[in-house]
CSV table of C-alpha atoms in Angstrom, one decimal:
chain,number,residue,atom,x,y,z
A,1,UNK,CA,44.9,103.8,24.9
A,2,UNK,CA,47.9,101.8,26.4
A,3,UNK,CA,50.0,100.2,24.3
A,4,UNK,CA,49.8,96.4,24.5
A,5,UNK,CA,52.9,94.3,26.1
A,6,UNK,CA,53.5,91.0,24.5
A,7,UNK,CA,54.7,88.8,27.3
A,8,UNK,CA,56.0,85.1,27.1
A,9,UNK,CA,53.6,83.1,28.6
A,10,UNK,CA,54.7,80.9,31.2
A,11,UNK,CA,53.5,77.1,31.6
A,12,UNK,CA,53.7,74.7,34.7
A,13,UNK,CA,56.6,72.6,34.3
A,14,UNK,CA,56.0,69.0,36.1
A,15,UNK,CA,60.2,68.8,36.2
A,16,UNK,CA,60.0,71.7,38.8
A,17,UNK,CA,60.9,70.3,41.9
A,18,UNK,CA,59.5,73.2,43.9
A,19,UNK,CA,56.2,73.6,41.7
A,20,UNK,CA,56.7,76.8,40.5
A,21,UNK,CA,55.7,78.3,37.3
A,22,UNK,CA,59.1,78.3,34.3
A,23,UNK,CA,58.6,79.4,30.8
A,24,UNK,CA,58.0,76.6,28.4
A,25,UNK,CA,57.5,75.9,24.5
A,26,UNK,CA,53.8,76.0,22.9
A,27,UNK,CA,52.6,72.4,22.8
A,28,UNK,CA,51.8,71.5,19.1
A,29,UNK,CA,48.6,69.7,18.3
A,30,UNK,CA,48.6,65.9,17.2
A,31,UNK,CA,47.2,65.4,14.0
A,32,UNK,CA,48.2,62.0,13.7
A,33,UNK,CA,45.0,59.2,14.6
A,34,UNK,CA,46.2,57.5,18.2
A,35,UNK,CA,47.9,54.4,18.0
A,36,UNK,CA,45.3,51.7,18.7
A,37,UNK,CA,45.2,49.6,21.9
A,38,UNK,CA,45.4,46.6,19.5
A,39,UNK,CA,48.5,47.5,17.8
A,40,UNK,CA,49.7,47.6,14.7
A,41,UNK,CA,47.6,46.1,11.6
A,42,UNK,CA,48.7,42.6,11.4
A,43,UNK,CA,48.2,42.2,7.9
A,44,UNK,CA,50.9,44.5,6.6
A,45,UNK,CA,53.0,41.8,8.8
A,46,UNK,CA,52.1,39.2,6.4
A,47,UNK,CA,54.5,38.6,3.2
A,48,UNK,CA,52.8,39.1,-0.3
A,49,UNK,CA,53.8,35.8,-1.5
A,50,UNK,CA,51.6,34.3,1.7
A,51,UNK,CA,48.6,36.5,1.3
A,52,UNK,CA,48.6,35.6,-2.6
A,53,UNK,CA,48.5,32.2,-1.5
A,54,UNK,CA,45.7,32.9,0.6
A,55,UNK,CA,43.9,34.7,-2.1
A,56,UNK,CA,44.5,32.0,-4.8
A,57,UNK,CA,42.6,29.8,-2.3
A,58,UNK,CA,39.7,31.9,-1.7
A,59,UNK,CA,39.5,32.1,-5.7
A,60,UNK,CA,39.2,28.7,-6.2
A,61,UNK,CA,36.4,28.2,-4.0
A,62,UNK,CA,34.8,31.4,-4.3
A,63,UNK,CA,30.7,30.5,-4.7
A,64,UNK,CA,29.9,33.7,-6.4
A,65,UNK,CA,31.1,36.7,-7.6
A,66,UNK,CA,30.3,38.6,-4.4
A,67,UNK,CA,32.9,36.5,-2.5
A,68,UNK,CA,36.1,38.0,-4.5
A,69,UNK,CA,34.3,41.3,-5.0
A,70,UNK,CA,34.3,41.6,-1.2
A,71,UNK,CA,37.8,41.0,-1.2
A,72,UNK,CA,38.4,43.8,-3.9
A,73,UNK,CA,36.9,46.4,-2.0
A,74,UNK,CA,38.8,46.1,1.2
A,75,UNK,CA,41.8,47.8,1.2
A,76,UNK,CA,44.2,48.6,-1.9
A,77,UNK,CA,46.6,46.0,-0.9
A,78,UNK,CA,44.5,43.2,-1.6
A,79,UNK,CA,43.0,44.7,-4.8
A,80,UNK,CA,46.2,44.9,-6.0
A,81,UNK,CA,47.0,41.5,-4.7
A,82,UNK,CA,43.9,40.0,-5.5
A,83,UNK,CA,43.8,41.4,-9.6
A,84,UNK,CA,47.5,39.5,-10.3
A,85,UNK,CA,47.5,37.0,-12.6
A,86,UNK,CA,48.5,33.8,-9.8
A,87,UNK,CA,45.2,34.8,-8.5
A,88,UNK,CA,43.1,35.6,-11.5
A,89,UNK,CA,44.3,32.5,-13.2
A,90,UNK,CA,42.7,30.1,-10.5
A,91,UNK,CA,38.9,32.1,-10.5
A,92,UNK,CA,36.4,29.2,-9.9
A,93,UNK,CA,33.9,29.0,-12.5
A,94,UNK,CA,30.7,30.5,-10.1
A,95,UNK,CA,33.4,33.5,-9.1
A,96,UNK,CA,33.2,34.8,-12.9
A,97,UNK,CA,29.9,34.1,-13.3
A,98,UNK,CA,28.6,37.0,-15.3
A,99,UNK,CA,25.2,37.5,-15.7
A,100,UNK,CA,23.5,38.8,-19.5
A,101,UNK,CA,21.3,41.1,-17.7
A,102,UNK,CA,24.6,43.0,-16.0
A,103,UNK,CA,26.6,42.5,-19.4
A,104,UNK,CA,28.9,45.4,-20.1
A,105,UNK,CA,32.2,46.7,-21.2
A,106,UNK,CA,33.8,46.8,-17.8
A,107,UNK,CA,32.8,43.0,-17.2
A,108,UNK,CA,33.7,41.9,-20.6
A,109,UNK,CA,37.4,43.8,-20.0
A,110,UNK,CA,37.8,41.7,-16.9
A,111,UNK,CA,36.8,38.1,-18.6
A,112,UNK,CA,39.7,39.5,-21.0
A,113,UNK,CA,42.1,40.2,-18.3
A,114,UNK,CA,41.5,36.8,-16.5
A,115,UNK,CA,42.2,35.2,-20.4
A,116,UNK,CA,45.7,36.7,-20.4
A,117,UNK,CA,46.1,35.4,-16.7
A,118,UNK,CA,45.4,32.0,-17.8
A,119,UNK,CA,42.2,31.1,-16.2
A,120,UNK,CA,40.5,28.2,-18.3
A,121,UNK,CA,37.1,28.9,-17.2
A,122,UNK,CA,37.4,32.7,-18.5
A,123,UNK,CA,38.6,31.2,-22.1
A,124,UNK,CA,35.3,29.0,-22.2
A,125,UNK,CA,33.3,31.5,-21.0
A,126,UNK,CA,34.6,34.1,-22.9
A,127,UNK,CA,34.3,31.9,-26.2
A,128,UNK,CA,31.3,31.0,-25.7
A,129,UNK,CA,30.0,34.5,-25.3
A,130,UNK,CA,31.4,35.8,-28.3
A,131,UNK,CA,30.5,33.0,-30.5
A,132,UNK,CA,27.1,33.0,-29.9
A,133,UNK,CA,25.9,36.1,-28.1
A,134,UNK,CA,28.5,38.3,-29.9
A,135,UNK,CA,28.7,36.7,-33.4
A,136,UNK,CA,32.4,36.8,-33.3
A,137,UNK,CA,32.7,33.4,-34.5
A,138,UNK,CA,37.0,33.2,-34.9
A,139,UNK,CA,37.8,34.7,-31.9
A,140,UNK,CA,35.3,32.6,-29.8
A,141,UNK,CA,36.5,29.4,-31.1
A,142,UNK,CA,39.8,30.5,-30.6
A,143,UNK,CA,39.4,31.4,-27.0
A,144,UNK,CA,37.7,27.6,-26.6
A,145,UNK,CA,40.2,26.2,-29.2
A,146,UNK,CA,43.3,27.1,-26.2
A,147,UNK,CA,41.0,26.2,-23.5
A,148,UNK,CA,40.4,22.9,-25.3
A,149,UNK,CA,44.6,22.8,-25.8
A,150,UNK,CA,44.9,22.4,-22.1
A,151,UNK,CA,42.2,20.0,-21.9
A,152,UNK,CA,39.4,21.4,-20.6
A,153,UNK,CA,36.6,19.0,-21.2
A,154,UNK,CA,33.2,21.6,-21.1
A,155,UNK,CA,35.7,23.5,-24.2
A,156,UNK,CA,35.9,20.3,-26.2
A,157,UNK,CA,32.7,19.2,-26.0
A,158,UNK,CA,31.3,22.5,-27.5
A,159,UNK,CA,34.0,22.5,-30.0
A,160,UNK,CA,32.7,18.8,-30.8
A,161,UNK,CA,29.0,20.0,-31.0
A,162,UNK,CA,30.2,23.1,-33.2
A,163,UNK,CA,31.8,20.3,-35.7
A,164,UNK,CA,28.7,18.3,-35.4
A,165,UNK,CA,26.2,21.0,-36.5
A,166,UNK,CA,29.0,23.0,-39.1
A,167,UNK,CA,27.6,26.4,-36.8
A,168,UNK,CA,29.5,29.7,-37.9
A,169,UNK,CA,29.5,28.3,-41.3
A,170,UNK,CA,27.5,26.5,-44.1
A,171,UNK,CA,26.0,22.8,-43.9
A,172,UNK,CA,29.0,21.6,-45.8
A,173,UNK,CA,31.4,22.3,-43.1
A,174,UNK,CA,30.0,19.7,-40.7
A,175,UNK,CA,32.9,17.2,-40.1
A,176,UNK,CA,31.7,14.5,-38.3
A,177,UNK,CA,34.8,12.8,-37.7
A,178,UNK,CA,36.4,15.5,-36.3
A,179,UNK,CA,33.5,16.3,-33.6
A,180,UNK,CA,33.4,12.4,-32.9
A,181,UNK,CA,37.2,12.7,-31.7
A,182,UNK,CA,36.4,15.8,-29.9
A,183,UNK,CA,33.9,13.9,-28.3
A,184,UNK,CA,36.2,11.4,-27.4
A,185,UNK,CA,38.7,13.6,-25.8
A,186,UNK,CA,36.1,15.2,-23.6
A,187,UNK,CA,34.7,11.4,-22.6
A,188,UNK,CA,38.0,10.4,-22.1
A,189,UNK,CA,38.0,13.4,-19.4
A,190,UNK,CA,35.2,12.2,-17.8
A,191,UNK,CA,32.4,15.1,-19.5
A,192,UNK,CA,29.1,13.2,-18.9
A,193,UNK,CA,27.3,14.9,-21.7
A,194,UNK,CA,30.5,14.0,-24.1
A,195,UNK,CA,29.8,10.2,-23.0
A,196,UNK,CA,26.7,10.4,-23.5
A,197,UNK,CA,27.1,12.1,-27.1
A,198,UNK,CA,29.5,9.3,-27.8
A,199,UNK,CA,27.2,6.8,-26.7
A,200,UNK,CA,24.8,7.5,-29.3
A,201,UNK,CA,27.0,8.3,-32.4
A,202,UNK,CA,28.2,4.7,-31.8
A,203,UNK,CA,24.8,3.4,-30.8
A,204,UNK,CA,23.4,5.1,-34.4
A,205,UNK,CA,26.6,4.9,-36.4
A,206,UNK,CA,26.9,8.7,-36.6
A,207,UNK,CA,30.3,9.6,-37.7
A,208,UNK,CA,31.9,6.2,-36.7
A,209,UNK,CA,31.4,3.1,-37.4
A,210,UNK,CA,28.4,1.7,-35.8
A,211,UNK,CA,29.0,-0.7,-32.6
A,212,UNK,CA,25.8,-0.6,-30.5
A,213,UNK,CA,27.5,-2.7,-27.7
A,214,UNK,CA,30.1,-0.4,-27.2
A,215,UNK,CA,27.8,2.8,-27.1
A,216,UNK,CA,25.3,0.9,-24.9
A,217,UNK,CA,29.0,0.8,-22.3
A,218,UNK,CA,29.4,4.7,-22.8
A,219,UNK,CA,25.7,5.2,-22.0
A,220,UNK,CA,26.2,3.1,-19.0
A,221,UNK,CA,29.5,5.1,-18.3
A,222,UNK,CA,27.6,8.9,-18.3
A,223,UNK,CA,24.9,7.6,-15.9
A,224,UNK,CA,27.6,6.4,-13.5
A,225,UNK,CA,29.2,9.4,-13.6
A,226,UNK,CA,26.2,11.2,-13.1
A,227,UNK,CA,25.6,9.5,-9.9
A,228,UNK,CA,29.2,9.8,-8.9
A,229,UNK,CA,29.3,13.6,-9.1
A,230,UNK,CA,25.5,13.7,-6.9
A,231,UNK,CA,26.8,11.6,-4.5
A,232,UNK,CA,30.0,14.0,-3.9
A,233,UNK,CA,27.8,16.9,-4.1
A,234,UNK,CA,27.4,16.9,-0.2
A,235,UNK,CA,23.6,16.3,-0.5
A,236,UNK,CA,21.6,14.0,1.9
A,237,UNK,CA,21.1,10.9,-0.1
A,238,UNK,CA,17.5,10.4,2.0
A,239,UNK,CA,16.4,13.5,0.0
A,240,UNK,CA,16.9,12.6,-3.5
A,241,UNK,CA,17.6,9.0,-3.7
A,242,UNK,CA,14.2,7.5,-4.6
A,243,UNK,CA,12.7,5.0,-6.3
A,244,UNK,CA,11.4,6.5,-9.6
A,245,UNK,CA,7.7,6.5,-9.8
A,246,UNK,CA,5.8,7.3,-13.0
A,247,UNK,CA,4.8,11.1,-13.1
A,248,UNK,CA,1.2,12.3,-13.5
A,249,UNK,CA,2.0,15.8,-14.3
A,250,UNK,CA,4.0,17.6,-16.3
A,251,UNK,CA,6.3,19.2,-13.2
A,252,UNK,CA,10.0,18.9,-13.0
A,253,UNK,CA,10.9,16.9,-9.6
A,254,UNK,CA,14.5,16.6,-11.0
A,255,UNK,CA,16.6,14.9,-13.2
A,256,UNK,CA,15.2,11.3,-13.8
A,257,UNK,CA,18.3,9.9,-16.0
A,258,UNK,CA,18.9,7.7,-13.9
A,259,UNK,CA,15.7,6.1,-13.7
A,260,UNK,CA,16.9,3.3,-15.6
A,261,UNK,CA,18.8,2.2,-12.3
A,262,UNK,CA,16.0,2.9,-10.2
A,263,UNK,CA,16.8,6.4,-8.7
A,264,UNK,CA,15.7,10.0,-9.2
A,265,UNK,CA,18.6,12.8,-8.8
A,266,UNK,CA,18.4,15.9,-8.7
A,267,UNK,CA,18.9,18.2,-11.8
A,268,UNK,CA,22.7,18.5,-13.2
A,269,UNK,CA,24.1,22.4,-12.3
A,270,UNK,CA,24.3,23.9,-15.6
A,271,UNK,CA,27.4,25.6,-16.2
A,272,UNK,CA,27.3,29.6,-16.0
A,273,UNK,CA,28.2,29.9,-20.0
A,274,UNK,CA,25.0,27.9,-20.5
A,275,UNK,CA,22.9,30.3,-18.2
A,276,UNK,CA,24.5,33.3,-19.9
A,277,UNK,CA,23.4,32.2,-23.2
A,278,UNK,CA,19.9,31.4,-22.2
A,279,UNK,CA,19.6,34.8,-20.5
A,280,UNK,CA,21.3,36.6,-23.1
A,281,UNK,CA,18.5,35.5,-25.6
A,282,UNK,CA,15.7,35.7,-23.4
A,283,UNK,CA,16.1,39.4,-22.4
A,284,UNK,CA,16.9,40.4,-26.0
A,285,UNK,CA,14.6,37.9,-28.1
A,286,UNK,CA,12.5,36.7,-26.3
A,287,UNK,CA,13.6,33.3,-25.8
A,288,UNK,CA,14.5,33.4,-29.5
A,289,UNK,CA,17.9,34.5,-31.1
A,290,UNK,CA,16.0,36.3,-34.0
A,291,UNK,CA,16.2,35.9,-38.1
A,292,UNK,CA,14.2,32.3,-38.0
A,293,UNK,CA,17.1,31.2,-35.9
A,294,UNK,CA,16.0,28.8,-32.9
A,295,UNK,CA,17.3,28.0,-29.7
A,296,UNK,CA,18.0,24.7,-28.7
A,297,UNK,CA,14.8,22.9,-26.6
A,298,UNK,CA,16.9,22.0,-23.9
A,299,UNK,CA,16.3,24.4,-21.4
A,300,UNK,CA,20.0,24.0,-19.9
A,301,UNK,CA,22.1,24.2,-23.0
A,302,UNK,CA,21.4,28.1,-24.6
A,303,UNK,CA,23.0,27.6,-27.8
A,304,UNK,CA,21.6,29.0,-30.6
A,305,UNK,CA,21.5,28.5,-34.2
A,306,UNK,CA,23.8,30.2,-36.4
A,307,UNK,CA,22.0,29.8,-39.5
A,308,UNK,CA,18.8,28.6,-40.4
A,309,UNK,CA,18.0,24.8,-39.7
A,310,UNK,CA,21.2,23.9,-38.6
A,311,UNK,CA,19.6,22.1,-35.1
A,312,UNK,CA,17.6,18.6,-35.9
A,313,UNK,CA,14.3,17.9,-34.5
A,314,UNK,CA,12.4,15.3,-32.7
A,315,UNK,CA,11.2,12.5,-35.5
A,316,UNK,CA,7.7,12.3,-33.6
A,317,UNK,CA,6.7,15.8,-32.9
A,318,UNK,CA,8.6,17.9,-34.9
A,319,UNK,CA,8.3,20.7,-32.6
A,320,UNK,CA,11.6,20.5,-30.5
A,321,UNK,CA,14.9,20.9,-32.0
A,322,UNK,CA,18.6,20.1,-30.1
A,323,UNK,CA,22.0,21.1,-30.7
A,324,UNK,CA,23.2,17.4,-29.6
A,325,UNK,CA,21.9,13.9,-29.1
A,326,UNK,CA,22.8,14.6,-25.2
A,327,UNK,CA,20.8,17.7,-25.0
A,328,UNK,CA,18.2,15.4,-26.7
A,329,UNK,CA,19.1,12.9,-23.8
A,330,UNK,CA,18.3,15.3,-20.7
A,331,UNK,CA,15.4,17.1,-22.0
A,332,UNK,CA,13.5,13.8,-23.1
A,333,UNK,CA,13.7,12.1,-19.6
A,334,UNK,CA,13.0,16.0,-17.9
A,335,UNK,CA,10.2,17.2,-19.9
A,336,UNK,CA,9.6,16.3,-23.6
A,337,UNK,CA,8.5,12.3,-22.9
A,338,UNK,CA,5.5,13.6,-21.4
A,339,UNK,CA,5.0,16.2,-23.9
A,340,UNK,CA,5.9,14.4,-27.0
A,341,UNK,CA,3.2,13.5,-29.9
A,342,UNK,CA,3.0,12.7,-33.3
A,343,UNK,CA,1.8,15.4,-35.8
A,344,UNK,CA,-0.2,14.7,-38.4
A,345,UNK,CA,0.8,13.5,-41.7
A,346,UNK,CA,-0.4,15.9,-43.5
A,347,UNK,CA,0.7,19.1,-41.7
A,348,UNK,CA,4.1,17.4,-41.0
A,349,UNK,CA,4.7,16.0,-44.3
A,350,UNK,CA,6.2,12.5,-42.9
A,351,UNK,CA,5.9,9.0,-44.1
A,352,UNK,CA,3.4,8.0,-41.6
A,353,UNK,CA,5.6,6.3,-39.7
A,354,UNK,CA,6.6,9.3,-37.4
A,355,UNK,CA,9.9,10.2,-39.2
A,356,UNK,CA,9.7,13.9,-40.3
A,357,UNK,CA,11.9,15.0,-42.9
A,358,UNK,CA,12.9,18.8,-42.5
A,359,UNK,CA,13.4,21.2,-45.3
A,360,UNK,CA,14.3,18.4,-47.9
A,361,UNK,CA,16.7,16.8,-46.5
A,362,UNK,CA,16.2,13.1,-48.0
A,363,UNK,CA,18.6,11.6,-46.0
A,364,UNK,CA,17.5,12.7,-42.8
A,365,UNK,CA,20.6,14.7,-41.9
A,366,UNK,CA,18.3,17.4,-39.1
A,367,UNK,CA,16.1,14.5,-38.5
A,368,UNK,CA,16.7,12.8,-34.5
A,369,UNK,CA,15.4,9.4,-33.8
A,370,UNK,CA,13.0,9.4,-30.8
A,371,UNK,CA,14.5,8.4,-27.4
A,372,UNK,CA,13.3,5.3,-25.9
């Protein structure tokens, strides 16, 4: 066998004037991807300190959690953007909307990480989750107690219903005066349900001196307010603003509050603590925290009972209990005026006059007045 020559090989060489074959280097293979037609990716152009601008834009009016979520899984320079405090601190409400059925560590470690951003929807949220689906009762009033510094009105309110009803502790720690000025703060803030609350503790002289008048102008002042925030809701008024016309059945066609000024509206949002806490109870009680406990009847609140008759119920019926007077309020003119009825005397043990007195209590402390 002949022995095999290694020769250079030879490659045509375009500089060759005359065409003719010269030696040449081994081309090396590109692994690098082409350079697009499009050019360079614009967004590395843009500054940081623009893009979190951007992002703390798209957190505010993010409608879901899926809208930042999308933003997360785009590329690692907006994750990395996108989890900074600027931009957790300004998550809209619907953006950390958590739901009880998807409940885990992983979401409860990012509610935590928008609290040390400084997000006040996380702090209520957070608080309201531990205090009443978690049982941690100190930490979740702290978390509502510093969301309640800053005044967030939805965080005072519940630390004003939480004063009015002693929960976490025993019947003796009620402090009516302090959940009154609570109240007051949140009103002050424009809270509808903390005007309407207000509105009735003057109305029945329930931790404050009693001045009907003045309620009856609080009263007054939630159902404006009520109307105010439909009207900037972006709905067509043709579709909801109706005169209010006696219902036959027991359906829900809205939220007749403001039938006393001639208009139906539709149903206030309910804020996504309040959803939590309903959905938390209902896929692990059964509508029912557990222990005797009750929820409260209004199917938008979701707050439970801490310990056993702590809620008051309906003076007529007996049957429904609230947390509040403005839970009371929206579930009377939703569902409970055409469902309402006096029990009998005898199973009830009233005074035949349709005032029900619960578990001893002679002075009527867990006993609500019916609405008119």
């Amino acid at each position: 066998m002949l022995p095999v020559k290694k020769t250079k090989r030879a490659f045509y060489s375009a500089d060759a004037g005359d065409g003719v074959f010269t030696p040449g280097k081994k081309r090396r293979r590109c692994l690098s991807s082409p350079v697009s037609k499009a050019g360079p990716d614009l967004l590395d152009t843009i500054p940081d300190d623009l893009v979190v601008s951007i992002l703390r834009r798209l957190a505010s009016t993010s409608r879901c959690p899926a809208d930042f979520i999308n933003v997360l899984m785009t590329c690692k320079r907006l994750k990395s953007l996108a989890t900074s405090p600027l931009v957790l601190s300004r998550l809209s409400r619907k953006a950390i909307a958590v739901k009880a059925q998807n409940w885990s560590e992983d979401a409860h470690r990012f509610l935590k990480r928008c609290v040390d951003a400084g997000s006040l929807e996380a702090c209520y949220t957070l608080g309201m989750i531990r205090f009443y689906c978690l049982q941690n009762r100190g930490n979740g009033a702290s978390l509502m107690a510093k969301a309640a510094i800053s005044s967030y009105a939805p965080a005072l309110y519940s630390l004003a219903v939480i004063q009015f009803n002693g929960s976490g502790g025993s019947k003796n720690d009620k402090d009516l005066r302090a959940g009154v000025a609570l109240c007051a703060r949140a009103a002050f803030l424009g809270h509808v349900d903390a005007l309407r609350e207000l509105g009735h503790c003057l109305q029945d002289g329930y931790g404050v001196p009693q001045n009907v008048s003045e309620g009856r102008r609080f009263l007054v002042q939630a159902n404006a307010r009520e109307l105010a925030a439909v009207l900037s809701s972006g709905n067509e008024a043709c579709s909801w603003l109706t005169l209010s016309q006696p219902q036959v059945t027991n359906q829900i066609r809205g939220c007749p509050l403001l039938s006393d000024f001639g208009c139906n509206v539709p149903a206030p949002e309910i804020h996504p603590a309040n959803r939590f806490l309903a959905d938390w109870f209902a896929v692990r009680g059964g509508d029912a925290p557990g222990d005797g406990l009750r929820l409260c009847s209004h199917g938008g609140c979701g707050r439970p009972e801490t310990r056993k008759h702590e809620f008051r119920r309906c003076s007529v019926c007996g049957v429904v209990n609230y947390c509040s007077r403005a839970c009371q309020a929206l579930d009377w003119k939703l569902r409970h005026k055409m469902d309402c009825a006096p029990v009998e005397q005898d199973a009830a043990g009233g005074d035949g006059e349709g005032n029900v007195q619960i578990e001893g209590n002679v002075n009527g402390d867990n006993v609500l007045v019916p609405m008119s």
